CSV table of C-alpha atoms and ligand atoms in Angstrom, one decimal:
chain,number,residue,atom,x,y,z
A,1,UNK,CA,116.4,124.1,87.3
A,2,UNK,CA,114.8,120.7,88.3
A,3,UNK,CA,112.0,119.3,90.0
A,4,UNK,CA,111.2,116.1,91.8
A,5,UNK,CA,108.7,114.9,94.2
A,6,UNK,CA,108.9,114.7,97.7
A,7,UNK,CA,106.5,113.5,100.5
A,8,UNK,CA,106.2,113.3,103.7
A,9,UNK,CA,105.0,109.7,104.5
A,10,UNK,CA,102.2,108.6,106.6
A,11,UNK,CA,104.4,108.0,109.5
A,12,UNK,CA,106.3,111.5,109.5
A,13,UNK,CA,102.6,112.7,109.7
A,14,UNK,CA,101.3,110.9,112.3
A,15,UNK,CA,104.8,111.5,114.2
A,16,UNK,CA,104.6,115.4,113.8
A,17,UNK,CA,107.8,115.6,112.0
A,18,UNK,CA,106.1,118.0,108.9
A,19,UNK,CA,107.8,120.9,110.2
A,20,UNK,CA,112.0,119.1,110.4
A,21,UNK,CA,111.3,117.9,106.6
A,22,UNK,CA,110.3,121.2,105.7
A,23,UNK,CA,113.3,122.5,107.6
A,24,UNK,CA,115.6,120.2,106.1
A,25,UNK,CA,114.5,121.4,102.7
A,26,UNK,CA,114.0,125.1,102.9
A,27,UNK,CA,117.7,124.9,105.1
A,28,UNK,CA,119.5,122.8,102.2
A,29,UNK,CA,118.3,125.7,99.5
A,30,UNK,CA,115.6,124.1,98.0
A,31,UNK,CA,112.4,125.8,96.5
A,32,UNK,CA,108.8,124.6,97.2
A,33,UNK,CA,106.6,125.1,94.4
A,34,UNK,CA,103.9,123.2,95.5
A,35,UNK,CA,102.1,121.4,98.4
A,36,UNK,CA,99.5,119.5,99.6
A,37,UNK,CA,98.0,117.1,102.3
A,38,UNK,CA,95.9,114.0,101.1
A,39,UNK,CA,95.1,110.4,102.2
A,40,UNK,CA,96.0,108.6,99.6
A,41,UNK,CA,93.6,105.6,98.9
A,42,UNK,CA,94.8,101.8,98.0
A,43,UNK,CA,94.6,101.8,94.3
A,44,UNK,CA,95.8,105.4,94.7
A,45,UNK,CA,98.8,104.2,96.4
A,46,UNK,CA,99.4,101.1,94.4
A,47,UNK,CA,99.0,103.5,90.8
A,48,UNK,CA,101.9,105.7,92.8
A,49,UNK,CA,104.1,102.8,93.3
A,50,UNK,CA,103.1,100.8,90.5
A,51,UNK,CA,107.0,100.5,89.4
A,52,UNK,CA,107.6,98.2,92.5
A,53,UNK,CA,104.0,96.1,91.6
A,54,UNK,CA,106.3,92.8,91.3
A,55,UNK,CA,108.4,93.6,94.3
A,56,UNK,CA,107.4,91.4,97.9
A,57,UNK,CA,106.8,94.3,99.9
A,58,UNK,CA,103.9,95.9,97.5
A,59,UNK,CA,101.3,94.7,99.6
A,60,UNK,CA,102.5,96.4,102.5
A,61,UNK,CA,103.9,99.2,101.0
A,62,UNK,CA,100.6,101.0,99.6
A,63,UNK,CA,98.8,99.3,102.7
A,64,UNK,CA,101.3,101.6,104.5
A,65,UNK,CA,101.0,104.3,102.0
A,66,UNK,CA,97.5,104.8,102.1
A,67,UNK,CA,97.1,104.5,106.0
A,68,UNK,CA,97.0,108.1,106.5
A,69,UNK,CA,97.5,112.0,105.4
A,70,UNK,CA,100.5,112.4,103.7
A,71,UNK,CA,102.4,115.8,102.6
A,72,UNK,CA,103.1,115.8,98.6
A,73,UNK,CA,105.3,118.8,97.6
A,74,UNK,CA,106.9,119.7,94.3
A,75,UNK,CA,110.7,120.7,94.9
A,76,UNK,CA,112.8,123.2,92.2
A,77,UNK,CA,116.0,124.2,92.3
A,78,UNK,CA,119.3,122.9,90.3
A,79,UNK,CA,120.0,119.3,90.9
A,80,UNK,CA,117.1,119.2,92.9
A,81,UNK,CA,116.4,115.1,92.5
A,82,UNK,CA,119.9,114.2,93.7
A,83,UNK,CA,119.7,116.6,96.7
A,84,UNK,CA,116.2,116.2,97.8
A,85,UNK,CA,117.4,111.7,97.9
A,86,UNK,CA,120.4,113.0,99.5
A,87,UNK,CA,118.3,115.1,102.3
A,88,UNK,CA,116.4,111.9,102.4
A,89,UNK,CA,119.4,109.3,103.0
A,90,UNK,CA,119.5,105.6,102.2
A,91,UNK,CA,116.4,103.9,101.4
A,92,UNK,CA,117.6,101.7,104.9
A,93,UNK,CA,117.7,103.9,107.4
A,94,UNK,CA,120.5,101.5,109.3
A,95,UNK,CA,122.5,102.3,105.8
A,96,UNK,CA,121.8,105.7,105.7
A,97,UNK,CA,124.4,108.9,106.3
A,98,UNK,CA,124.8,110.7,109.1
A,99,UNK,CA,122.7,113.7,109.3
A,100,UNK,CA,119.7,112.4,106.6
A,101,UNK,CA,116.0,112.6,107.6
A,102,UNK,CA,116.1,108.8,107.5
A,103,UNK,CA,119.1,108.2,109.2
A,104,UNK,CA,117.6,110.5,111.9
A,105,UNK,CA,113.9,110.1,112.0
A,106,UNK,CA,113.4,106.4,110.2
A,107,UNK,CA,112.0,103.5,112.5
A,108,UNK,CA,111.8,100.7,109.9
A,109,UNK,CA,113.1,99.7,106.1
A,110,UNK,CA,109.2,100.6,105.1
A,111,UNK,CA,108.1,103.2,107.5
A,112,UNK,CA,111.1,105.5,106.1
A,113,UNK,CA,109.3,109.2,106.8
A,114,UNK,CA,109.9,110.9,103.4
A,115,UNK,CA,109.8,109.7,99.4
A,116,UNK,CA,111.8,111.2,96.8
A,117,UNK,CA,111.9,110.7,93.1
A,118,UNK,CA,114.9,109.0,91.6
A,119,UNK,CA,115.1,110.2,88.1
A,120,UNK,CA,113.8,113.2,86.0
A,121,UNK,CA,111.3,110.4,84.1
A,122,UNK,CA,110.3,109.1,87.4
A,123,UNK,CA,109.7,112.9,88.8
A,124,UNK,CA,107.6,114.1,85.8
A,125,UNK,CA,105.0,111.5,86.3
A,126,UNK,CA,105.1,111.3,90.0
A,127,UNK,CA,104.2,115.3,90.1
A,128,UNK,CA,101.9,114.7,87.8
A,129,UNK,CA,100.2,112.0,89.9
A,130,UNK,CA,99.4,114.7,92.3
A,131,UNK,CA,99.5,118.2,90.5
A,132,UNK,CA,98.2,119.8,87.7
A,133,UNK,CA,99.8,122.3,86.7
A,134,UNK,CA,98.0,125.4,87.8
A,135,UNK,CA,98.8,124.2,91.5
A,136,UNK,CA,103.0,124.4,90.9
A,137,UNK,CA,104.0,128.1,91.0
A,138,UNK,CA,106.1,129.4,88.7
B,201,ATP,P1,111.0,106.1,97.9
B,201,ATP,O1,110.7,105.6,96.5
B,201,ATP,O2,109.8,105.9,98.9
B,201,ATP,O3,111.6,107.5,97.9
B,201,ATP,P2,113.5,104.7,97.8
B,201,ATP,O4,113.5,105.2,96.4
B,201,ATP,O5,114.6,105.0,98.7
B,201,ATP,O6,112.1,105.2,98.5
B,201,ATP,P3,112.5,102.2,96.7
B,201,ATP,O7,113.3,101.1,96.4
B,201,ATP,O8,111.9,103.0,95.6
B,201,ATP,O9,113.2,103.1,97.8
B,201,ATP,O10,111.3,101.6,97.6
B,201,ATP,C1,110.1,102.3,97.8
B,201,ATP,C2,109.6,102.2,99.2
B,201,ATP,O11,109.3,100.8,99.5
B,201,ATP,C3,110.7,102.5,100.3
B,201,ATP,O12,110.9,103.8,100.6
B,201,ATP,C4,110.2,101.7,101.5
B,201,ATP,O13,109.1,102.5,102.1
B,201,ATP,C5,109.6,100.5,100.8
B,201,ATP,N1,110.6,99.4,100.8
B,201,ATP,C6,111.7,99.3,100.0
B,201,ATP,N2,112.4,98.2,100.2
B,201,ATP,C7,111.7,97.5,101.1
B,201,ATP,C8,111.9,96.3,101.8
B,201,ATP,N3,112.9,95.5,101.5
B,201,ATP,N4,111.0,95.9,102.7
B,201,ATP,C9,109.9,96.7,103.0
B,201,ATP,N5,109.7,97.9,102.4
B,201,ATP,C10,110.5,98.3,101.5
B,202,MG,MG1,111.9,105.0,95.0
């Protein structure tokens, strides 16, 4: 059993697609153990991403991220980091498979709908960024 992060991004918010990612996930087998909206402030956002601080696009990115209400949710199940990205598709939607939330719902390279964490380290402290522990069911 594993867990990793997954959001809904500002612009899967504001576009009403809540309900497809949740479909998506609950469809593909995976448990939600958690769940929250919030509106994420800057330094919020930029302590979330802090791993791409040095990258071009950080200044947009948590300008983005904090724009609006966002969906964080904590996802369980075996494997669950690899198959919640692979939901997800490419980090491009252009790239991304046939079939992924991305590949069907993206608009832009940035305003890419859903987040997922890409390793077990990187999903520990990103639930932790949003959860304590009495908020993740069992
Ligand atoms: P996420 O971490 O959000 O799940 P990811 O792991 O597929 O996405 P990362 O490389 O971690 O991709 O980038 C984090 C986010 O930064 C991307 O999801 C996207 O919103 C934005 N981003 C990545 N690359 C670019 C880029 N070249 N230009 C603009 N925004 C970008
Ligand atoms: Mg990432």
């Amino acid at each position: 059993m594993e867990r990793t992060l997954a959001i809904v991004k500002p612009d899967g918010v504001s576009r009403g697609l809540i309900g497809d990612v949740i479909k998506r996930i609950e469809g593909r087998g995976l448990k939600i153990v958690a769940a929250k909206m919030l509106h994420m402030n800057r330094a919020q956002a930029e302590g979330f991403y802090a791993v791409h601080r040095e990258r071009p696009f950080f200044g947009d990115l948590t300008a983005f991220m904090s724009s609006g209400p966002a969906v964080a949710m904590v996802l369980a199940g075996e494997n669950a980091i690899a198959r919640w990205r692979e939901l997800m598709g490419a980090t491009d939607y252009r790239k991304a498979a046939e079939g992924t939330i991305r590949r069907e719902f993206a608009t832009d390279i940035e305003k890419n709908v859903v987040h997922g964490s890409d390793a077990p380290d990187t999903a520990a402290f990103e639930i932790g960024y949003f959860f304590n522990r009495f908020e993740i069911v069992a």
